[in-house]
């Protein structure tokens, strides 16, 4: 929620170009904050990008296949593009998403870092964003958290005083 609010604030009040990567692979949902239609949500995302990148160098551009543009009511004169974790809004898509997630190597720091360095490079080339925001949690393993820490210029964490945080 904080990430979505910041993205909208930055785009509306500072007219910035924002790209959001939904890297919360276990519970993706950043797109839910932007009232997107079913057609928008049917696009593929990060998991499919990584798999496609492993099999071909000539990927379709990110805007066409992997990113969703957010409506003006959420970004004013700026822009917000979301790269969802993957296509998982239809039941068949969810099964494909889970199979795809199981096939990519995000369990080792070097493999995960290479995938995300490539993706961030492609995002910078395609969108020329003022900022890339990464929605994540370390979840089932620490690798993604460590990888994001190595790739980010700033890391902001929100924690509660609860048993899960402890």
mmCIF file of C-alpha atoms in Angstrom:
data_model
loop_
_atom_site.group_PDB
_atom_site.id
_atom_site.type_symbol
_atom_site.label_atom_id
_atom_site.label_comp_id
_atom_site.label_asym_id
_atom_site.label_seq_id
_atom_site.Cartn_x
_atom_site.Cartn_y
_atom_site.Cartn_z
ATOM 1 C CA UNK A 1 0.000 0.000 0.000
ATOM 2 C CA UNK A 2 2.779 2.425 0.917
ATOM 3 C CA UNK A 3 4.590 1.687 -2.341
ATOM 4 C CA UNK A 4 1.437 2.289 -4.450
ATOM 5 C CA UNK A 5 0.703 5.534 -2.603
ATOM 6 C CA UNK A 6 4.276 6.754 -3.025
ATOM 7 C CA UNK A 7 4.248 5.890 -6.745
ATOM 8 C CA UNK A 8 1.046 7.884 -7.280
ATOM 9 C CA UNK A 9 2.286 10.802 -5.182
ATOM 10 C CA UNK A 10 5.590 10.944 -7.060
ATOM 11 C CA UNK A 11 3.898 10.732 -10.474
ATOM 12 C CA UNK A 12 1.105 13.230 -9.718
ATOM 13 C CA UNK A 13 2.943 15.851 -7.671
ATOM 14 C CA UNK A 14 6.371 15.634 -9.292
ATOM 15 C CA UNK A 15 5.363 14.457 -12.804
ATOM 16 C CA UNK A 16 7.778 11.541 -12.586
ATOM 17 C CA UNK A 17 7.980 8.363 -14.650
ATOM 18 C CA UNK A 18 7.644 5.428 -12.245
ATOM 19 C CA UNK A 19 8.008 1.705 -12.908
ATOM 20 C CA UNK A 20 6.816 -0.742 -10.260
ATOM 21 C CA UNK A 21 8.132 -4.307 -10.222
ATOM 22 C CA UNK A 22 5.884 -6.684 -8.282
ATOM 23 C CA UNK A 23 8.458 -9.095 -6.919
ATOM 24 C CA UNK A 24 6.279 -10.428 -4.147
ATOM 25 C CA UNK A 25 6.097 -13.760 -5.973
ATOM 26 C CA UNK A 26 4.262 -15.547 -3.168
ATOM 27 C CA UNK A 27 1.452 -12.980 -2.865
ATOM 28 C CA UNK A 28 1.577 -10.587 -5.813
ATOM 29 C CA UNK A 29 -1.035 -7.893 -5.912
ATOM 30 C CA UNK A 30 0.323 -4.380 -6.447
ATOM 31 C CA UNK A 31 -1.892 -4.107 -9.565
ATOM 32 C CA UNK A 32 -4.963 -4.358 -7.309
ATOM 33 C CA UNK A 33 -4.414 -0.761 -6.163
ATOM 34 C CA UNK A 34 -5.009 0.729 -9.598
ATOM 35 C CA UNK A 35 -8.493 -0.469 -10.728
ATOM 36 C CA UNK A 36 -7.118 -2.230 -13.791
ATOM 37 C CA UNK A 37 -9.401 -4.083 -16.190
ATOM 38 C CA UNK A 38 -9.204 -7.808 -16.987
ATOM 39 C CA UNK A 39 -7.498 -7.161 -20.339
ATOM 40 C CA UNK A 40 -4.682 -5.240 -18.641
ATOM 41 C CA UNK A 41 -4.295 -7.910 -15.991
ATOM 42 C CA UNK A 42 -3.953 -10.643 -18.613
ATOM 43 C CA UNK A 43 -0.476 -9.417 -19.552
ATOM 44 C CA UNK A 44 2.499 -11.521 -18.615
ATOM 45 C CA UNK A 45 5.027 -10.285 -16.086
ATOM 46 C CA UNK A 46 8.372 -10.809 -14.445
ATOM 47 C CA UNK A 47 8.266 -14.615 -14.269
ATOM 48 C CA UNK A 48 7.410 -14.883 -17.978
ATOM 49 C CA UNK A 49 10.033 -12.246 -18.846
ATOM 50 C CA UNK A 50 12.755 -14.259 -17.098
ATOM 51 C CA UNK A 51 11.676 -17.488 -18.818
ATOM 52 C CA UNK A 52 11.389 -15.779 -22.214
ATOM 53 C CA UNK A 53 14.791 -14.125 -21.778
ATOM 54 C CA UNK A 54 16.342 -17.558 -21.165
ATOM 55 C CA UNK A 55 15.083 -18.849 -24.500
ATOM 56 C CA UNK A 56 15.447 -15.848 -26.816
ATOM 57 C CA UNK A 57 17.314 -12.570 -27.011
ATOM 58 C CA UNK A 58 14.652 -10.912 -29.203
ATOM 59 C CA UNK A 59 11.924 -10.227 -26.679
ATOM 60 C CA UNK A 60 8.839 -8.184 -27.531
ATOM 61 C CA UNK A 61 9.077 -4.748 -25.990
ATOM 62 C CA UNK A 62 8.233 -4.497 -22.340
ATOM 63 C CA UNK A 63 5.277 -2.140 -22.924
ATOM 64 C CA UNK A 64 3.493 -4.576 -25.228
ATOM 65 C CA UNK A 65 3.875 -7.829 -23.373
ATOM 66 C CA UNK A 66 5.108 -7.412 -19.821
ATOM 67 C CA UNK A 67 4.001 -4.021 -18.439
ATOM 68 C CA UNK A 68 0.681 -2.429 -17.574
ATOM 69 C CA UNK A 69 0.160 1.317 -17.872
ATOM 70 C CA UNK A 70 -1.777 2.815 -14.986
ATOM 71 C CA UNK A 71 -4.623 5.251 -15.687
ATOM 72 C CA UNK A 72 -4.136 9.026 -15.488
ATOM 73 C CA UNK A 73 -6.304 9.308 -12.391
ATOM 74 C CA UNK A 74 -3.446 7.587 -10.498
ATOM 75 C CA UNK A 75 -0.480 9.355 -12.083
ATOM 76 C CA UNK A 76 -1.576 12.789 -13.347
ATOM 77 C CA UNK A 77 0.979 14.178 -15.785
ATOM 78 C CA UNK A 78 3.538 11.589 -14.713
ATOM 79 C CA UNK A 79 3.358 7.920 -15.579
ATOM 80 C CA UNK A 80 3.225 4.616 -13.745
ATOM 81 C CA UNK A 81 3.917 1.251 -15.348
ATOM 82 C CA UNK A 82 3.546 -1.980 -13.407
ATOM 83 C CA UNK A 83 5.417 -5.153 -14.194
ATOM 84 C CA UNK A 84 3.258 -7.738 -12.441
ATOM 85 C CA UNK A 85 4.841 -10.840 -10.947
ATOM 86 C CA UNK A 86 3.180 -12.789 -13.737
ATOM 87 C CA UNK A 87 -0.073 -13.561 -15.433
ATOM 88 C CA UNK A 88 -2.155 -15.178 -12.726
ATOM 89 C CA UNK A 89 -5.602 -13.673 -12.777
ATOM 90 C CA UNK A 90 -7.298 -16.565 -14.614
ATOM 91 C CA UNK A 91 -7.176 -20.074 -13.141
ATOM 92 C CA UNK A 92 -5.162 -21.526 -16.063
ATOM 93 C CA UNK A 93 -2.764 -18.581 -15.826
ATOM 94 C CA UNK A 94 -2.197 -19.248 -12.120
ATOM 95 C CA UNK A 95 -1.144 -22.822 -12.835
ATOM 96 C CA UNK A 96 1.230 -21.646 -15.598
ATOM 97 C CA UNK A 97 2.588 -18.950 -13.259
ATOM 98 C CA UNK A 98 3.356 -21.460 -10.507
ATOM 99 C CA UNK A 99 5.012 -23.860 -12.974
ATOM 100 C CA UNK A 100 7.051 -20.990 -14.422
ATOM 101 C CA UNK A 101 8.082 -19.775 -10.992
ATOM 102 C CA UNK A 102 9.291 -23.290 -10.164
ATOM 103 C CA UNK A 103 11.384 -23.381 -13.374
ATOM 104 C CA UNK A 104 13.397 -20.199 -12.857
ATOM 105 C CA UNK A 105 16.491 -20.142 -10.684
ATOM 106 C CA UNK A 106 15.799 -17.516 -8.044
ATOM 107 C CA UNK A 107 17.125 -19.672 -5.225
ATOM 108 C CA UNK A 108 20.773 -18.752 -5.643
ATOM 109 C CA UNK A 109 21.954 -15.166 -5.177
ATOM 110 C CA UNK A 110 24.043 -15.060 -8.374
ATOM 111 C CA UNK A 111 21.277 -16.488 -10.591
ATOM 112 C CA UNK A 112 18.620 -14.211 -9.136
ATOM 113 C CA UNK A 113 20.857 -11.160 -9.354
ATOM 114 C CA UNK A 114 21.632 -11.771 -13.049
ATOM 115 C CA UNK A 115 17.923 -12.094 -13.914
ATOM 116 C CA UNK A 116 17.090 -8.838 -12.146
ATOM 117 C CA UNK A 117 20.099 -6.947 -13.507
ATOM 118 C CA UNK A 118 18.929 -7.863 -17.028
ATOM 119 C CA UNK A 119 15.359 -6.847 -16.274
ATOM 120 C CA UNK A 120 16.336 -3.539 -14.681
ATOM 121 C CA UNK A 121 18.589 -2.788 -17.668
ATOM 122 C CA UNK A 122 15.719 -3.477 -20.072
ATOM 123 C CA UNK A 123 13.340 -1.342 -17.982
ATOM 124 C CA UNK A 124 15.809 1.553 -17.986
ATOM 125 C CA UNK A 125 16.225 1.277 -21.751
ATOM 126 C CA UNK A 126 12.495 0.989 -22.551
ATOM 127 C CA UNK A 127 10.927 3.381 -20.040
ATOM 128 C CA UNK A 128 13.742 5.711 -18.922
ATOM 129 C CA UNK A 129 12.116 5.854 -15.476
ATOM 130 C CA UNK A 130 12.911 8.402 -12.817
ATOM 131 C CA UNK A 131 12.550 5.614 -10.276
ATOM 132 C CA UNK A 132 12.004 1.860 -10.224
ATOM 133 C CA UNK A 133 10.096 0.686 -7.167
ATOM 134 C CA UNK A 134 10.315 -2.968 -6.180
ATOM 135 C CA UNK A 135 7.507 -4.478 -4.135
ATOM 136 C CA UNK A 136 8.865 -7.534 -2.385
ATOM 137 C CA UNK A 137 9.198 -9.545 0.734
ATOM 138 C CA UNK A 138 11.791 -12.170 1.428
ATOM 139 C CA UNK A 139 9.102 -14.766 2.023
ATOM 140 C CA UNK A 140 10.169 -18.390 1.797
ATOM 141 C CA UNK A 141 13.869 -17.654 1.336
ATOM 142 C CA UNK A 142 16.326 -14.812 1.875
ATOM 143 C CA UNK A 143 17.846 -14.790 -1.633
ATOM 144 C CA UNK A 144 15.496 -12.242 -3.145
ATOM 145 C CA UNK A 145 15.873 -9.914 -0.167
ATOM 146 C CA UNK A 146 19.664 -10.086 -0.423
ATOM 147 C CA UNK A 147 19.563 -9.633 -4.200
ATOM 148 C CA UNK A 148 17.305 -6.584 -3.997
ATOM 149 C CA UNK A 149 19.546 -5.122 -1.323
ATOM 150 C CA UNK A 150 22.544 -5.456 -3.675
ATOM 151 C CA UNK A 151 20.679 -3.920 -6.642
ATOM 152 C CA UNK A 152 18.913 -1.046 -4.875
ATOM 153 C CA UNK A 153 20.095 2.426 -4.034
ATOM 154 C CA UNK A 154 17.642 2.527 -1.098
ATOM 155 C CA UNK A 155 15.721 -0.152 0.778
ATOM 156 C CA UNK A 156 12.706 0.714 2.899
ATOM 157 C CA UNK A 157 11.167 -1.888 5.165
ATOM 158 C CA UNK A 158 7.873 -1.799 6.996
ATOM 159 C CA UNK A 159 7.610 -4.038 10.013
ATOM 160 C CA UNK A 160 5.067 -4.589 12.723
ATOM 161 C CA UNK A 161 5.569 -5.527 16.317
ATOM 162 C CA UNK A 162 4.262 -9.047 15.875
ATOM 163 C CA UNK A 163 5.364 -12.671 16.005
ATOM 164 C CA UNK A 164 6.056 -12.815 12.250
ATOM 165 C CA UNK A 165 8.550 -9.950 12.454
ATOM 166 C CA UNK A 166 10.248 -11.448 15.504
#
